[in-house]
XYZ file of C-alpha atoms in Angstrom:
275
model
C -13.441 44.342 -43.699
C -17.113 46.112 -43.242
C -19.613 43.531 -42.499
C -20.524 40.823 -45.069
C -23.409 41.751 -47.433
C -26.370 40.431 -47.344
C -27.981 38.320 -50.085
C -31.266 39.253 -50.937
C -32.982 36.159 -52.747
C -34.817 36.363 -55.690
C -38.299 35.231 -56.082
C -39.665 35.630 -59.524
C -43.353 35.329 -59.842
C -43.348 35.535 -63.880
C -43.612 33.351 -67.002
C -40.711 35.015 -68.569
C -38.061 35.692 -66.740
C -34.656 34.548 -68.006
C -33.143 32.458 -65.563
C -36.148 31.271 -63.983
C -39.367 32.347 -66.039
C -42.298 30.015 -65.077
C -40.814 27.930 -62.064
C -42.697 29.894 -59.506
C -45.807 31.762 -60.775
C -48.164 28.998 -58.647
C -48.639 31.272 -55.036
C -47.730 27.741 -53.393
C -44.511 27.015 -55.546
C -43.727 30.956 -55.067
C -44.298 30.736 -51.405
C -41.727 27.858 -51.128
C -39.140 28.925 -53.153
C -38.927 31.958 -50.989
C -39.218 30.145 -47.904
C -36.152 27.728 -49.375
C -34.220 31.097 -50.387
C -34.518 31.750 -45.910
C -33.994 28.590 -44.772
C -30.149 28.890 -47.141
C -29.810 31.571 -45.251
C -31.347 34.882 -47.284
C -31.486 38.065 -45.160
C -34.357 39.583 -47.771
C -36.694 37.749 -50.321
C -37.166 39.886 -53.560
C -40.587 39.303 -54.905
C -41.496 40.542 -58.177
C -43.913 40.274 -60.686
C -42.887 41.668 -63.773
C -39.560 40.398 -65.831
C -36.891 42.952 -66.639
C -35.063 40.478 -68.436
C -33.722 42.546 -72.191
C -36.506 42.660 -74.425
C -39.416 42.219 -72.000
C -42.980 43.499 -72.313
C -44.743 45.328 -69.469
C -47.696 43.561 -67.835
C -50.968 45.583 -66.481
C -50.859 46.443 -63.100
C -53.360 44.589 -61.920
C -51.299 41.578 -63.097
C -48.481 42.319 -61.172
C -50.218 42.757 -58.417
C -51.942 39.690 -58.103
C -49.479 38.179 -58.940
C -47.145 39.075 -55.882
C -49.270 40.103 -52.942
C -50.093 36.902 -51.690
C -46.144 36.036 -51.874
C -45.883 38.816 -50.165
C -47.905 38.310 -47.149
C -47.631 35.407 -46.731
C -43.771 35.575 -46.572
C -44.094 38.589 -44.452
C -45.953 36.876 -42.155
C -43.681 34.199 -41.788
C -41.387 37.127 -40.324
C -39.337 37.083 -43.309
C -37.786 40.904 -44.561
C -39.519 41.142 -48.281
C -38.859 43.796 -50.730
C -40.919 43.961 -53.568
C -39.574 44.658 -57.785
C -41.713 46.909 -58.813
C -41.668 50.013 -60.826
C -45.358 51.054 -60.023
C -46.397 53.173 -57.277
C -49.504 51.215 -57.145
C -47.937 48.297 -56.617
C -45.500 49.557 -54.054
C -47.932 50.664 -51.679
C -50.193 47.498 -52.025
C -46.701 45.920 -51.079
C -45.958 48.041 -48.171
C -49.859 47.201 -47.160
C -49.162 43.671 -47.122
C -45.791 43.741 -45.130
C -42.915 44.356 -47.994
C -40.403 46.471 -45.723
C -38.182 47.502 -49.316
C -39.375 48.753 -52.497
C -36.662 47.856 -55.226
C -37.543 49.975 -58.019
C -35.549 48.828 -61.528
C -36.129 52.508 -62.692
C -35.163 54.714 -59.502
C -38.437 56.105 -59.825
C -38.378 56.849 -63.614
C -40.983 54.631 -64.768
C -44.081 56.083 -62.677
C -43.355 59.931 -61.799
C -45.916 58.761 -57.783
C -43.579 55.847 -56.622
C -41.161 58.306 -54.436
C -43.782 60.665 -53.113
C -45.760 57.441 -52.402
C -42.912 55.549 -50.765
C -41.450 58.630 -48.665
C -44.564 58.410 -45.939
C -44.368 54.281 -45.156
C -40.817 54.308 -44.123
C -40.075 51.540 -46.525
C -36.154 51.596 -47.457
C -36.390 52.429 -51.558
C -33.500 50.869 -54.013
C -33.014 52.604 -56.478
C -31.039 51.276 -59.569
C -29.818 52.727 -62.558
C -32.006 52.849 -65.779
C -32.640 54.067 -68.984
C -35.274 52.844 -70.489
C -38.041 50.071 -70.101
C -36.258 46.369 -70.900
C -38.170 46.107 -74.792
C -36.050 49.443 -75.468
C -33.016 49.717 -72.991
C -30.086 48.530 -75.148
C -30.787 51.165 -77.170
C -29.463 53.468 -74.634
C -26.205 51.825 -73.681
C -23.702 54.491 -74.824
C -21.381 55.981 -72.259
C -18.037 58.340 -73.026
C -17.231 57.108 -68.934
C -19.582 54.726 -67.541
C -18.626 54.841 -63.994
C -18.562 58.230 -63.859
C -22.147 58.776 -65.927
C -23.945 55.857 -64.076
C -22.489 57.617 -60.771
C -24.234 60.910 -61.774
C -27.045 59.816 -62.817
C -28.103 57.320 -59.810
C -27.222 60.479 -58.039
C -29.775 62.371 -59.619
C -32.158 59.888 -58.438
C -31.332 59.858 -54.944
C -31.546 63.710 -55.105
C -35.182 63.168 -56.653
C -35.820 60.794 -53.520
C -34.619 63.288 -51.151
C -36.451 65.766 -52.137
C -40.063 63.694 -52.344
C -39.225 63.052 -48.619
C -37.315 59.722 -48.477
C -34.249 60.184 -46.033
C -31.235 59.893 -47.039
C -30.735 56.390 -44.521
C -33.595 54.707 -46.526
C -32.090 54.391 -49.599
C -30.450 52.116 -51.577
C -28.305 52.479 -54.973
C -28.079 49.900 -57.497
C -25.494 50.556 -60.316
C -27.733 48.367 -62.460
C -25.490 45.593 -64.044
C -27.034 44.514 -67.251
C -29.712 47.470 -68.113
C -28.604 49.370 -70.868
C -25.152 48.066 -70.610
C -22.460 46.344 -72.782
C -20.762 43.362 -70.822
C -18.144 45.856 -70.313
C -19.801 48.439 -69.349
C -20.760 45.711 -66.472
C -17.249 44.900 -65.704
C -16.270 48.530 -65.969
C -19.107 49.369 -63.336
C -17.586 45.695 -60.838
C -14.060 47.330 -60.836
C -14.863 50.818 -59.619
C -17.362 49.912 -56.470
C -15.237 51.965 -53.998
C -17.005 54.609 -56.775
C -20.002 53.902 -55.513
C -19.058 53.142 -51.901
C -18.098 56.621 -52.082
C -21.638 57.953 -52.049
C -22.297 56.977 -48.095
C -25.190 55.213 -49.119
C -25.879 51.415 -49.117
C -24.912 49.214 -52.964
C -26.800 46.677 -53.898
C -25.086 44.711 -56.965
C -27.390 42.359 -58.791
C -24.912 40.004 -60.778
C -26.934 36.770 -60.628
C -26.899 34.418 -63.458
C -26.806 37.334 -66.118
C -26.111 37.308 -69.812
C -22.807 39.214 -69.287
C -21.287 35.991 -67.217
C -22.842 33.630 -69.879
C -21.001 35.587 -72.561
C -17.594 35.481 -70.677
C -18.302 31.439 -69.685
C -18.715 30.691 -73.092
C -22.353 31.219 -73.876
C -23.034 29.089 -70.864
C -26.885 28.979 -69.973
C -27.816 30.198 -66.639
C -28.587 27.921 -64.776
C -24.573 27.404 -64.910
C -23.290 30.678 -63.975
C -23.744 30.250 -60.120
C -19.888 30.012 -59.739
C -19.431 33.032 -61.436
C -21.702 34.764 -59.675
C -20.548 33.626 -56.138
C -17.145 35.064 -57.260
C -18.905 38.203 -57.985
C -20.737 38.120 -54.430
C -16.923 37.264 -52.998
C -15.113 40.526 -54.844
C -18.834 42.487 -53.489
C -17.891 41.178 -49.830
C -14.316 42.639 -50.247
C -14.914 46.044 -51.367
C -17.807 46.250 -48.529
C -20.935 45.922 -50.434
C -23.994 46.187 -48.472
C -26.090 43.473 -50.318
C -26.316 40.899 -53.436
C -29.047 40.542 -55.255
C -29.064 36.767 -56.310
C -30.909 33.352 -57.108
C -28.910 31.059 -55.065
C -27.781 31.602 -51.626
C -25.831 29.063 -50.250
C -22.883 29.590 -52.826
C -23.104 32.793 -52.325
C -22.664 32.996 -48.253
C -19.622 30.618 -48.922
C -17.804 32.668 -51.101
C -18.837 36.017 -49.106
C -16.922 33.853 -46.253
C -13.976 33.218 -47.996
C -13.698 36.825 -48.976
C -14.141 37.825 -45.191
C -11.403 35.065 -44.008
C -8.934 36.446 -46.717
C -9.838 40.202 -45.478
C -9.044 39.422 -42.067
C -5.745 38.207 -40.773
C -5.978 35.202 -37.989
C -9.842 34.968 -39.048
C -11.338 32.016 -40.543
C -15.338 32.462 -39.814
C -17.142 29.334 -40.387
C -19.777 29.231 -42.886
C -23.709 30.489 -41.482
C -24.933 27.761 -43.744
C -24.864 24.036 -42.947
C-alpha cells in the first residue's frame, strides 16, 4: 500500500456553509477549531472564507479576506501547514503573504483568469479541482455522456493551464471535485475509478466530507451524521493510494485510513497515530 493520505482539516470561516456555516467565523473560535483539527492529528488546515456549498452567493473580496488572514497567520505561526480555499488571486497571494503553503482553488483557476500566473512565483503547491460553474449556477452543468473520462480531461486541461503559467508539474494537486456539478452518481461513478486519476502521476485530493450525496444514500441524514460514511470513504481513499482527504473530522478518519492500511498489508496491524 502507498503511504496513508493525509487529512487536510477543514476550517470554515463563513456564515453559510452547509455542514458547519457560522460555528467558526469569530478569529478566536476559528483559530481553535483549527488548532483542535492538529491536535486530532490533521497534516493541513484548510481555511476558507467563502462557502461553495450548492446554491451559494459570492462574497467581495475584501470579505474573504478578512475574514481568513488572521486564521491564517496565526495558524501558520503556530507551525501548522495551511492551505487556503480560495478562488481569487487576490486572496491567494495575501495567503501566501501570511504563511498559507497551498492554495486550494474550487475552480482550477477558472474563476479569476491571475490566480495561476500569481501562484507559479511563491512556490505554493496549487489544488486544483474540477468545476463548472460558480455554486448559485453549477448544477446546471452536471451532464456527462462518461464522467470519469470527461472530469479526467478536463482537470487535465487545467493542470496543462498551470503548467504553462509556470507552476511545476510537482506542485500540483487534482481534485476530481465530488459534489460540484455532479449527480450523486456521478460522485460514486468518479469514487470507483480513482486508479483513473492515480493514473495522472500527480497527487488526488478527494473531498467527501459530510456531503449531500452521503446524506441522500443515509437516508436524508443531516450532516452532522455522515462522519461514518465519510471515514469509509477516507478508508476506500487509503486503499487505492490517495494522497489526501479533505474532511471535517479527523480522528475517524485516521482510524479508518488505519484499518485500510492493516487490511493492505499482510502481518501489519499499525496502531492508530491518534490517542
Amino acid at each position: 500500500m502507498a503511504a496513508a493520505p493525509v487529512v487536510m482539516g477543514i476550517v470554515n470561516v463563513t456564515p453559510d456553509s452547509f455542514s458547519d456555516g457560522g460555528h467558526h467565523l469569530t478569529f478566536q473560535a476559528a483559530v481553535a477549531h483549527g488548532r483542535r483539527l492538529l491536535a486530532d492529528g490533521a497534516s493541513i488546515v484548510d481555511v476558507g472564507g467563502e462557502s461553495t456549498r450548492p446554491g451559494a452567493d459570492r462574497v467581495p473580496a475584501a470579505e474573504e479576506q478578512e475574514r481568513v488572514l488572521p486564521v491564517i497567520a496565526a495558524l501558520a505561526g503556530d507551525g501548522a501547514v495551511v492551505s487556503v480555499d480560495t478562488m481569487r488571486a487576490s486572496t491567494a497571494a495575501a495567503a501566501i503573504a501570511e504563511g498559507a503553503r497551498i492554495v486550494n482553488d474550487v475552480s482550477g483557476g477558472l474563476a479569476d483568469p491571475d490566480l495561476l500566473p500569481t501562484v507559479a512565483p511563491t512556490g505554493a503547491d496549487v489544488v486544483l479541482m474540477h468545476w463548472r460553474a460558480h455554486s448559485r449556477h453549477m448544477q446546471d452543468h452536471a451532464g456527462y455522456g462518461d464522467v470519469v473520462a470527461e472530469v479526467l480531461e478536463e482537470l487535465l486541461a487545467r493542470r496543462d493551464a498551470a503548467v504553462s503559467a509556470g507552476i511545476a508539474p510537482e506542485r500540483i494537486i487534482l481534485d476530481p471535485g465530488l459534489g460540484f456539478a455532479k449527480t450523486p452518481e456521478h460522485n460514486w461513478a468518479l469514487l470507483r475509478r480513482l486508479d483513473r486519476f492515480q493514473d495522472t502521476g500527480h497527487r488526488i485530493l478527494v473531498g467527501a466530507s459530510r456531503k449531500r450525496f452521503l446524506g441522500e444514500l443515509l437516508d436524508e441524514r443531516p450532516p452532522s451524521g455522515r462522519d461514518a460514511a465519510t471515514a469509509t470513504i477516507s478508508a476506500w481513499c487509503a486503499l487505492h493510494g490517495v494522497w489526501g482527504v479533505r474532511t471535517h473530522e479527523v480522528r475517524d478518519q485516521l482510524d479508518a485510513i488505519a484499518v485500510a492500511a492493516a487490511l493492505s498489508t499482510p502481518g501489519r496491524a499499525p496502531r492508530s497515530t491518534v490517542g
